[in-house]
mmCIF file of C-alpha atoms and ligand atoms in Angstrom:
data_model
loop_
_atom_site.group_PDB
_atom_site.id
_atom_site.type_symbol
_atom_site.label_atom_id
_atom_site.label_comp_id
_atom_site.label_asym_id
_atom_site.label_seq_id
_atom_site.Cartn_x
_atom_site.Cartn_y
_atom_site.Cartn_z
ATOM 1 C CA MET A 1 126.303 118.236 75.974
ATOM 2 C CA ILE A 2 123.672 117.153 73.465
ATOM 3 C CA PRO A 3 121.763 113.931 74.190
ATOM 4 C CA ALA A 4 121.698 111.042 71.708
ATOM 5 C CA ASP A 5 118.679 110.906 69.362
ATOM 6 C CA PHE A 6 115.464 109.457 70.743
ATOM 7 C CA ASP A 7 111.824 108.984 69.766
ATOM 8 C CA TYR A 8 109.130 110.698 71.808
ATOM 9 C CA HIS A 9 105.581 109.693 72.748
ATOM 10 C CA ARG A 10 103.239 111.836 74.808
ATOM 11 C CA ALA A 11 101.199 109.353 76.864
ATOM 12 C CA GLU A 12 97.407 109.688 76.886
ATOM 13 C CA SER A 13 96.959 107.648 80.058
ATOM 14 C CA VAL A 14 98.953 105.606 82.578
ATOM 15 C CA ASP A 15 97.929 102.414 80.763
ATOM 16 C CA ASP A 16 99.052 103.885 77.432
ATOM 17 C CA ALA A 17 102.391 104.871 79.010
ATOM 18 C CA ALA A 18 102.954 101.391 80.476
ATOM 19 C CA ARG A 19 102.038 99.678 77.198
ATOM 20 C CA THR A 20 104.247 101.959 75.101
ATOM 21 C CA VAL A 21 107.266 101.460 77.384
ATOM 22 C CA ALA A 22 106.711 97.679 77.410
ATOM 23 C CA ASP A 23 106.426 97.610 73.590
ATOM 24 C CA GLY A 24 109.428 99.931 73.222
ATOM 25 C CA GLY A 25 111.895 97.375 74.589
ATOM 26 C CA GLU A 26 114.627 97.799 77.158
ATOM 27 C CA ASP A 27 115.744 101.248 75.946
ATOM 28 C CA ALA A 28 112.301 102.864 76.370
ATOM 29 C CA LYS A 29 111.900 105.100 79.423
ATOM 30 C CA LEU A 30 109.250 107.136 81.182
ATOM 31 C CA ILE A 31 109.934 110.834 81.593
ATOM 32 C CA ALA A 32 108.104 113.203 83.956
ATOM 33 C CA GLY A 33 109.846 116.427 85.055
ATOM 34 C CA GLY A 34 113.049 115.401 83.275
ATOM 35 C CA HIS A 35 115.220 116.926 86.005
ATOM 36 C CA SER A 36 117.066 113.710 86.767
ATOM 37 C CA LEU A 37 116.798 111.900 83.433
ATOM 38 C CA VAL A 38 117.716 114.748 81.060
ATOM 39 C CA PRO A 39 120.975 115.603 82.886
ATOM 40 C CA LEU A 40 121.957 111.921 82.616
ATOM 41 C CA MET A 41 121.088 111.966 78.896
ATOM 42 C CA LYS A 42 123.122 115.109 78.334
ATOM 43 C CA LEU A 43 126.114 113.446 79.990
ATOM 44 C CA ARG A 44 125.415 110.355 77.825
ATOM 45 C CA LEU A 45 125.124 108.259 80.979
ATOM 46 C CA ALA A 46 121.639 107.329 79.723
ATOM 47 C CA ALA A 47 120.630 106.990 76.079
ATOM 48 C CA PRO A 48 116.988 105.897 75.887
ATOM 49 C CA SER A 49 115.770 105.195 72.350
ATOM 50 C CA LEU A 50 112.194 106.187 73.275
ATOM 51 C CA LEU A 51 110.881 108.639 75.879
ATOM 52 C CA VAL A 52 107.292 108.246 77.047
ATOM 53 C CA ASP A 53 106.157 111.518 78.568
ATOM 54 C CA ILE A 54 103.760 111.255 81.524
ATOM 55 C CA ALA A 55 104.059 114.889 82.659
ATOM 56 C CA GLY A 56 100.648 115.870 81.276
ATOM 57 C CA LEU A 57 98.598 113.085 82.879
ATOM 58 C CA ASP A 58 95.951 114.510 85.233
ATOM 59 C CA GLU A 59 95.265 111.014 86.612
ATOM 60 C CA ILE A 60 98.588 111.112 88.498
ATOM 61 C CA ARG A 61 98.272 114.700 89.733
ATOM 62 C CA GLY A 62 95.813 114.193 92.633
ATOM 63 C CA LEU A 63 96.507 115.096 96.265
ATOM 64 C CA GLU A 64 94.002 114.014 98.870
ATOM 65 C CA ARG A 65 93.706 112.818 102.423
ATOM 66 C CA SER A 66 91.585 109.830 103.408
ATOM 67 C CA ASN A 67 91.703 106.900 105.868
ATOM 68 C CA GLY A 68 94.437 108.460 107.991
ATOM 69 C CA GLY A 69 96.856 109.087 105.164
ATOM 70 C CA TRP A 70 97.737 111.106 102.114
ATOM 71 C CA ALA A 71 97.543 109.864 98.548
ATOM 72 C CA ILE A 72 99.819 112.043 96.449
ATOM 73 C CA GLY A 73 99.837 111.534 92.688
ATOM 74 C CA GLY A 74 103.180 110.429 91.281
ATOM 75 C CA GLY A 75 103.069 113.401 88.902
ATOM 76 C CA VAL A 76 102.694 116.030 91.643
ATOM 77 C CA ARG A 77 105.529 118.512 91.444
ATOM 78 C CA HIS A 78 107.848 119.537 94.277
ATOM 79 C CA ALA A 79 106.565 123.131 93.993
ATOM 80 C CA GLU A 80 103.039 122.023 94.865
ATOM 81 C CA LEU A 81 104.210 120.044 97.887
ATOM 82 C CA GLN A 82 106.556 122.695 99.297
ATOM 83 C CA SER A 83 103.653 125.028 100.087
ATOM 84 C CA ARG A 84 101.417 122.379 101.733
ATOM 85 C CA ASP A 85 102.053 122.897 105.452
ATOM 86 C CA ASP A 86 99.475 120.194 106.221
ATOM 87 C CA LEU A 87 101.906 117.647 104.728
ATOM 88 C CA GLY A 88 104.409 118.403 107.507
ATOM 89 C CA VAL A 89 107.858 116.910 106.970
ATOM 90 C CA LEU A 90 107.237 116.096 103.294
ATOM 91 C CA ALA A 91 106.544 119.779 102.556
ATOM 92 C CA ARG A 92 109.700 120.728 104.409
ATOM 93 C CA ALA A 93 111.778 118.236 102.395
ATOM 94 C CA ALA A 94 110.200 119.478 99.138
ATOM 95 C CA SER A 95 111.087 123.068 99.998
ATOM 96 C CA LEU A 96 114.762 122.093 100.362
ATOM 97 C CA ILE A 97 115.083 120.426 96.954
ATOM 98 C CA ALA A 98 117.392 122.326 94.601
ATOM 99 C CA ASP A 99 116.036 125.713 93.461
ATOM 100 C CA GLN A 100 112.581 126.914 92.463
ATOM 101 C CA GLN A 101 113.233 126.159 88.783
ATOM 102 C CA VAL A 102 113.855 122.468 89.549
ATOM 103 C CA ARG A 103 110.951 122.354 92.012
ATOM 104 C CA ASN A 104 108.609 123.742 89.335
ATOM 105 C CA ARG A 105 109.242 120.734 87.051
ATOM 106 C CA GLY A 106 110.426 117.790 89.179
ATOM 107 C CA THR A 107 107.865 115.295 90.484
ATOM 108 C CA ILE A 108 107.638 113.113 93.584
ATOM 109 C CA GLY A 109 107.137 109.969 91.475
ATOM 110 C CA GLY A 110 110.181 110.778 89.366
ATOM 111 C CA SER A 111 112.301 111.405 92.431
ATOM 112 C CA LEU A 112 111.337 108.110 94.108
ATOM 113 C CA ALA A 113 111.658 106.096 90.870
ATOM 114 C CA HIS A 114 115.098 107.549 90.196
ATOM 115 C CA GLY A 115 116.340 105.927 93.438
ATOM 116 C CA ASP A 116 119.117 108.401 94.214
ATOM 117 C CA PRO A 117 120.100 108.046 97.908
ATOM 118 C CA ALA A 118 121.039 111.765 97.897
ATOM 119 C CA SER A 119 117.434 112.757 97.089
ATOM 120 C CA ASP A 120 115.317 114.119 99.905
ATOM 121 C CA TYR A 121 111.980 112.264 99.643
ATOM 122 C CA PRO A 122 113.223 108.653 99.953
ATOM 123 C CA ALA A 123 114.380 108.978 103.590
ATOM 124 C CA VAL A 124 111.126 110.746 104.478
ATOM 125 C CA LEU A 125 109.007 107.996 102.909
ATOM 126 C CA LEU A 126 111.133 105.335 104.615
ATOM 127 C CA ALA A 127 110.840 106.948 108.052
ATOM 128 C CA ALA A 128 107.096 107.500 107.614
ATOM 129 C CA GLU A 129 106.716 103.854 106.516
ATOM 130 C CA GLY A 130 104.887 104.990 103.401
ATOM 131 C CA GLU A 131 104.190 103.096 100.192
ATOM 132 C CA VAL A 132 103.795 103.678 96.485
ATOM 133 C CA THR A 133 101.229 102.310 94.070
ATOM 134 C CA ALA A 134 102.836 101.154 90.820
ATOM 135 C CA ARG A 135 100.831 100.278 87.724
ATOM 136 C CA GLY A 136 102.275 98.502 84.689
ATOM 137 C CA THR A 137 101.229 96.071 81.981
ATOM 138 C CA GLY A 138 101.178 93.314 84.606
ATOM 139 C CA GLY A 139 98.647 95.133 86.812
ATOM 140 C CA GLU A 140 98.789 97.290 89.925
ATOM 141 C CA ARG A 141 100.652 96.679 93.205
ATOM 142 C CA ARG A 142 101.630 98.510 96.393
ATOM 143 C CA ILE A 143 105.301 98.623 97.328
ATOM 144 C CA ALA A 144 106.388 99.572 100.864
ATOM 145 C CA ALA A 145 109.176 102.164 101.029
ATOM 146 C CA GLY A 146 111.337 99.570 102.779
ATOM 147 C CA ASP A 147 111.109 97.327 99.696
ATOM 148 C CA LEU A 148 111.283 100.033 97.018
ATOM 149 C CA PHE A 149 114.904 101.146 97.215
ATOM 150 C CA ARG A 150 117.243 98.316 96.221
ATOM 151 C CA ASP A 151 120.612 99.925 95.444
ATOM 152 C CA TYR A 152 122.152 103.085 93.992
ATOM 153 C CA LEU A 153 119.717 104.334 91.287
ATOM 154 C CA THR A 154 117.960 100.966 91.485
ATOM 155 C CA THR A 155 114.404 100.355 92.676
ATOM 156 C CA ALA A 156 111.951 97.463 92.723
ATOM 157 C CA LEU A 157 109.971 99.048 89.860
ATOM 158 C CA ALA A 158 109.765 97.281 86.499
ATOM 159 C CA PRO A 159 110.580 99.592 83.547
ATOM 160 C CA ASP A 160 106.904 99.768 82.506
ATOM 161 C CA GLU A 161 105.584 100.473 86.017
ATOM 162 C CA VAL A 162 104.354 103.999 86.676
ATOM 163 C CA ILE A 163 104.191 105.318 90.250
ATOM 164 C CA THR A 164 100.603 106.507 90.203
ATOM 165 C CA ASP A 165 100.355 107.372 93.915
ATOM 166 C CA VAL A 166 102.592 107.906 96.908
ATOM 167 C CA HIS A 167 100.953 106.947 100.218
ATOM 168 C CA LEU A 168 102.121 108.884 103.241
ATOM 169 C CA PRO A 169 100.609 108.103 106.664
ATOM 170 C CA ALA A 170 99.254 111.325 108.185
ATOM 171 C CA LEU A 171 101.119 110.660 111.482
ATOM 172 C CA ASP A 172 98.750 112.953 113.368
ATOM 173 C CA GLY A 173 100.236 113.965 116.700
ATOM 174 C CA TRP A 174 103.796 113.063 115.678
ATOM 175 C CA GLY A 175 106.479 115.734 115.817
ATOM 176 C CA TRP A 176 108.881 115.954 112.910
ATOM 177 C CA GLY A 177 112.168 117.471 111.794
ATOM 178 C CA TYR A 178 114.118 117.353 108.529
ATOM 179 C CA GLU A 179 117.708 118.569 108.550
ATOM 180 C CA LYS A 180 119.802 118.785 105.400
ATOM 181 C CA TYR A 181 123.422 119.840 105.070
ATOM 182 C CA SER A 182 124.888 120.987 101.768
ATOM 183 C CA ARG A 183 127.583 123.406 100.671
ATOM 184 C CA ARG A 184 125.195 125.649 98.721
ATOM 185 C CA ALA A 185 121.486 126.051 99.382
ATOM 186 C CA GLU A 186 120.427 124.436 96.088
ATOM 187 C CA ASP A 187 122.737 121.402 96.286
ATOM 188 C CA TRP A 188 121.895 117.781 96.998
ATOM 189 C CA ALA A 189 122.355 116.748 100.615
ATOM 190 C CA MET A 190 125.803 115.727 101.816
ATOM 191 C CA VAL A 191 123.642 114.159 104.519
ATOM 192 C CA GLY A 192 119.974 114.611 105.414
ATOM 193 C CA VAL A 193 117.995 113.355 108.420
ATOM 194 C CA CYS A 194 114.243 112.925 108.837
ATOM 195 C CA ALA A 195 113.124 112.411 112.458
ATOM 196 C CA LEU A 196 109.583 111.534 113.545
ATOM 197 C CA ILE A 197 108.592 111.286 117.204
ATOM 198 C CA GLU A 198 105.372 110.243 118.911
ATOM 199 C CA ARG A 199 105.335 111.595 122.457
ATOM 200 C CA SER A 200 103.410 110.329 125.415
ATOM 201 C CA GLY A 201 103.739 113.006 128.070
ATOM 202 C CA ASP A 202 107.460 113.382 128.717
ATOM 203 C CA SER A 203 108.466 110.100 127.162
ATOM 204 C CA CYS A 204 109.107 108.814 123.671
ATOM 205 C CA GLU A 205 106.326 106.441 122.659
ATOM 206 C CA ASP A 206 107.821 105.815 119.210
ATOM 207 C CA VAL A 207 110.528 107.250 116.992
ATOM 208 C CA ARG A 208 111.664 106.796 113.409
ATOM 209 C CA ILE A 209 114.760 108.205 111.775
ATOM 210 C CA GLY A 210 115.482 108.176 108.020
ATOM 211 C CA LEU A 211 118.932 108.992 106.632
ATOM 212 C CA THR A 212 119.650 110.624 103.258
ATOM 213 C CA HIS A 213 122.954 109.848 101.473
ATOM 214 C CA MET A 214 124.419 107.553 104.132
ATOM 215 C CA GLY A 215 124.590 104.491 101.839
ATOM 216 C CA SER A 216 123.526 103.282 98.417
ATOM 217 C CA THR A 217 119.887 103.538 99.518
ATOM 218 C CA PRO A 218 118.069 105.618 102.141
ATOM 219 C CA LEU A 219 118.479 104.025 105.579
ATOM 220 C CA ARG A 220 116.802 103.881 108.984
ATOM 221 C CA ALA A 221 119.028 104.790 111.951
ATOM 222 C CA SER A 222 117.775 101.787 113.904
ATOM 223 C CA ALA A 223 120.327 101.912 116.754
ATOM 224 C CA ALA A 224 119.480 105.551 117.499
ATOM 225 C CA GLU A 225 115.754 104.742 117.347
ATOM 226 C CA GLU A 226 116.217 101.865 119.811
ATOM 227 C CA ALA A 227 118.197 104.087 122.183
ATOM 228 C CA LEU A 228 115.382 106.625 122.399
ATOM 229 C CA ARG A 229 112.201 104.557 122.127
ATOM 230 C CA GLY A 230 110.247 104.033 125.330
ATOM 231 C CA GLY A 231 112.254 106.318 127.624
ATOM 232 C CA PRO A 232 112.164 109.937 128.751
ATOM 233 C CA LEU A 233 112.541 112.527 126.021
ATOM 234 C CA ASP A 234 115.122 115.016 127.208
ATOM 235 C CA ALA A 235 118.154 116.737 125.675
ATOM 236 C CA GLU A 236 120.608 114.310 127.273
ATOM 237 C CA ARG A 237 118.906 111.172 125.922
ATOM 238 C CA ILE A 238 118.416 112.748 122.490
ATOM 239 C CA ALA A 239 122.141 113.584 122.332
ATOM 240 C CA ALA A 240 123.089 110.066 123.447
ATOM 241 C CA ALA A 241 120.771 108.451 120.877
ATOM 242 C CA ALA A 242 122.060 110.717 118.090
ATOM 243 C CA GLU A 243 125.611 109.485 118.773
ATOM 244 C CA GLN A 244 124.453 106.133 117.343
ATOM 245 C CA ALA A 245 122.980 107.588 114.138
ATOM 246 C CA ALA A 246 125.797 106.423 111.847
ATOM 247 C CA GLU A 247 125.859 102.826 113.124
ATOM 248 C CA GLY A 248 125.494 100.306 110.319
ATOM 249 C CA THR A 249 125.855 102.937 107.571
ATOM 250 C CA ASP A 250 128.325 102.906 104.683
ATOM 251 C CA PRO A 251 128.289 106.457 103.306
ATOM 252 C CA PRO A 252 129.936 107.055 99.939
ATOM 253 C CA GLY A 253 132.797 109.553 99.936
ATOM 254 C CA ASP A 254 132.736 112.234 97.265
ATOM 255 C CA LEU A 255 134.239 115.622 96.419
ATOM 256 C CA ASN A 256 132.203 117.302 99.163
ATOM 257 C CA ALA A 257 132.646 114.953 102.092
ATOM 258 C CA THR A 258 134.601 111.911 103.249
ATOM 259 C CA PRO A 259 132.679 108.974 104.736
ATOM 260 C CA GLU A 260 133.929 109.943 108.218
ATOM 261 C CA TYR A 261 132.713 113.518 107.811
ATOM 262 C CA LYS A 262 129.311 112.203 106.700
ATOM 263 C CA ARG A 263 129.127 110.032 109.829
ATOM 264 C CA HIS A 264 129.862 113.128 111.888
ATOM 265 C CA LEU A 265 127.144 115.049 110.020
ATOM 266 C CA ALA A 266 124.656 112.227 110.578
ATOM 267 C CA ARG A 267 125.201 112.428 114.343
ATOM 268 C CA VAL A 268 124.901 116.229 114.465
ATOM 269 C CA LEU A 269 121.895 116.439 112.139
ATOM 270 C CA THR A 270 120.116 113.585 113.924
ATOM 271 C CA ARG A 271 120.427 115.439 117.232
ATOM 272 C CA ARG A 272 119.001 118.579 115.628
ATOM 273 C CA ALA A 273 116.174 116.760 113.811
ATOM 274 C CA LEU A 274 115.231 114.797 116.958
ATOM 275 C CA THR A 275 115.284 117.949 119.063
ATOM 276 C CA GLN A 276 112.924 119.616 116.630
ATOM 277 C CA ALA A 277 110.661 116.560 116.403
ATOM 278 C CA ALA A 278 110.513 116.339 120.199
ATOM 279 C CA GLY A 279 109.556 119.998 120.422
ATOM 280 C CA ALA A 280 112.359 120.228 122.989
HETATM 281 C C1 LIG B 301 120.330 121.119 89.576
HETATM 282 C C2 LIG B 301 119.500 120.052 90.238
HETATM 283 C C3 LIG B 301 119.519 119.957 91.623
HETATM 284 C C4 LIG B 301 118.753 118.978 92.262
HETATM 285 N N1 LIG B 301 118.784 118.907 93.635
HETATM 286 C C5 LIG B 301 118.015 118.010 94.269
HETATM 287 C C6 LIG B 301 117.966 117.967 95.691
HETATM 288 O O1 LIG B 301 118.601 118.745 96.398
HETATM 289 N N2 LIG B 301 117.179 117.014 96.274
HETATM 290 C C7 LIG B 301 116.430 116.127 95.534
HETATM 291 O O2 LIG B 301 115.726 115.307 96.120
HETATM 292 N N3 LIG B 301 116.447 116.155 94.196
HETATM 293 C C8 LIG B 301 117.223 117.064 93.526
HETATM 294 N N4 LIG B 301 117.216 117.103 92.164
HETATM 295 C C9 LIG B 301 116.439 116.093 91.404
HETATM 296 C C10 LIG B 301 115.025 116.583 91.165
HETATM 297 O O3 LIG B 301 114.308 116.567 92.378
HETATM 298 C C11 LIG B 301 114.290 115.701 90.129
HETATM 299 O O4 LIG B 301 113.179 116.443 89.718
HETATM 300 C C12 LIG B 301 113.762 114.392 90.612
HETATM 301 O O5 LIG B 301 114.777 113.595 91.196
HETATM 302 C C13 LIG B 301 113.219 113.549 89.462
HETATM 303 O O6 LIG B 301 111.896 113.911 89.159
HETATM 304 P P1 LIG B 301 111.478 114.153 87.675
HETATM 305 O O7 LIG B 301 110.001 114.262 87.647
HETATM 306 O O8 LIG B 301 112.267 115.295 87.162
HETATM 307 O O9 LIG B 301 111.899 112.758 86.984
HETATM 308 P P2 LIG B 301 112.548 112.445 85.563
HETATM 309 O O10 LIG B 301 113.886 113.069 85.458
HETATM 310 O O11 LIG B 301 111.569 112.716 84.479
HETATM 311 O O12 LIG B 301 112.707 110.863 85.702
HETATM 312 C C14 LIG B 301 113.614 110.292 86.612
HETATM 313 C C15 LIG B 301 113.473 108.774 86.569
HETATM 314 O O13 LIG B 301 112.226 108.363 87.106
HETATM 315 C C16 LIG B 301 111.426 107.670 86.115
HETATM 316 N N5 LIG B 301 110.062 108.158 86.357
HETATM 317 C C17 LIG B 301 109.638 109.452 86.317
HETATM 318 N N6 LIG B 301 108.365 109.531 86.768
HETATM 319 C C18 LIG B 301 107.990 108.269 87.090
HETATM 320 C C19 LIG B 301 106.787 107.704 87.632
HETATM 321 N N7 LIG B 301 105.714 108.441 87.965
HETATM 322 N N8 LIG B 301 106.745 106.372 87.816
HETATM 323 C C20 LIG B 301 107.825 105.581 87.520
HETATM 324 N N9 LIG B 301 108.979 106.060 87.017
HETATM 325 C C21 LIG B 301 109.065 107.388 86.822
HETATM 326 C C22 LIG B 301 112.054 108.003 84.785
HETATM 327 O O14 LIG B 301 111.892 106.953 83.853
HETATM 328 C C23 LIG B 301 113.514 108.190 85.165
HETATM 329 O O15 LIG B 301 114.154 106.931 85.252
HETATM 330 C C24 LIG B 301 117.957 118.061 91.491
HETATM 331 C C25 LIG B 301 117.933 118.176 90.095
HETATM 332 C C26 LIG B 301 118.697 119.156 89.464
HETATM 333 C C27 LIG B 301 118.643 119.254 87.954
#
């Protein structure tokens, strides 16, 4: 399909991008890698009148560690993250996104701003209790992952706000696992699970579990976390906690999986992700 006509502006800076989108009215949109927006345009599910291209902005392409956390530019591509072993679970999630062609163009800021609950980064950011910095014509603000994702393809970002940085706590000493189930290797997740565990000897000091595609936004598996936190970390308790992974979820059914099958997958993948995170 051929998209509807649109005007194009290559932004010279984040401030220029924000201003141009704000001046362009409600049909103006940012574009970065284009690997979520362009498919929607081709299907005529989106028809922006103006695209403001931020893909070339070096100011949102940084990647550095300071003060116990990572600051990852919103314009950093999946391909750059997939090879950064020091980023732990985020690198693992990046490596499982689509195929290399998509990973070479798609960006972390674009993925988070798109707000698709089937995308891999949102559940990771939610479990890690990360944040984004968003800058628009009204100034700059930090948004916690828990406040960013509002509904299906809906975030707390204003149209003229650019995700300039993604803040990921380093979580030194935490074990991690990311499990994703899809029919073909390059597909979106039917269900994905990010598990993070902080051990203290043989017991679970803290645990966080993020779920991909188990509702209209990424979710925390709070009941499973509660069941595991503060007790011994063995295979039996991990399996018992994982049985509660689908509690409070409302997964959408689709051509690939019914809601009940997704609940089953959430339990199985949570057990696997927790086992990996526990180093058990
Ligand atoms: C075949 C295929 C398979 C895929 N499979 C997966 C998968 O398995 N897992 C997965 O997670 N993703 C998958 N994706 C999506 C892919 O990861 C996209 O690259 C990503 O979701 C969007 O990033 P982008 O830079 O391409 O954003 P774009 O498509 O350019 O933009 C997406 C949205 O974000 C906005 N935006 C872009 N950048 C910013 C920013 N910095 N600040 C604020 N708003 C911004 C745009 O206005 C637009 O609304 C797949 C895509 C394709 C085409």
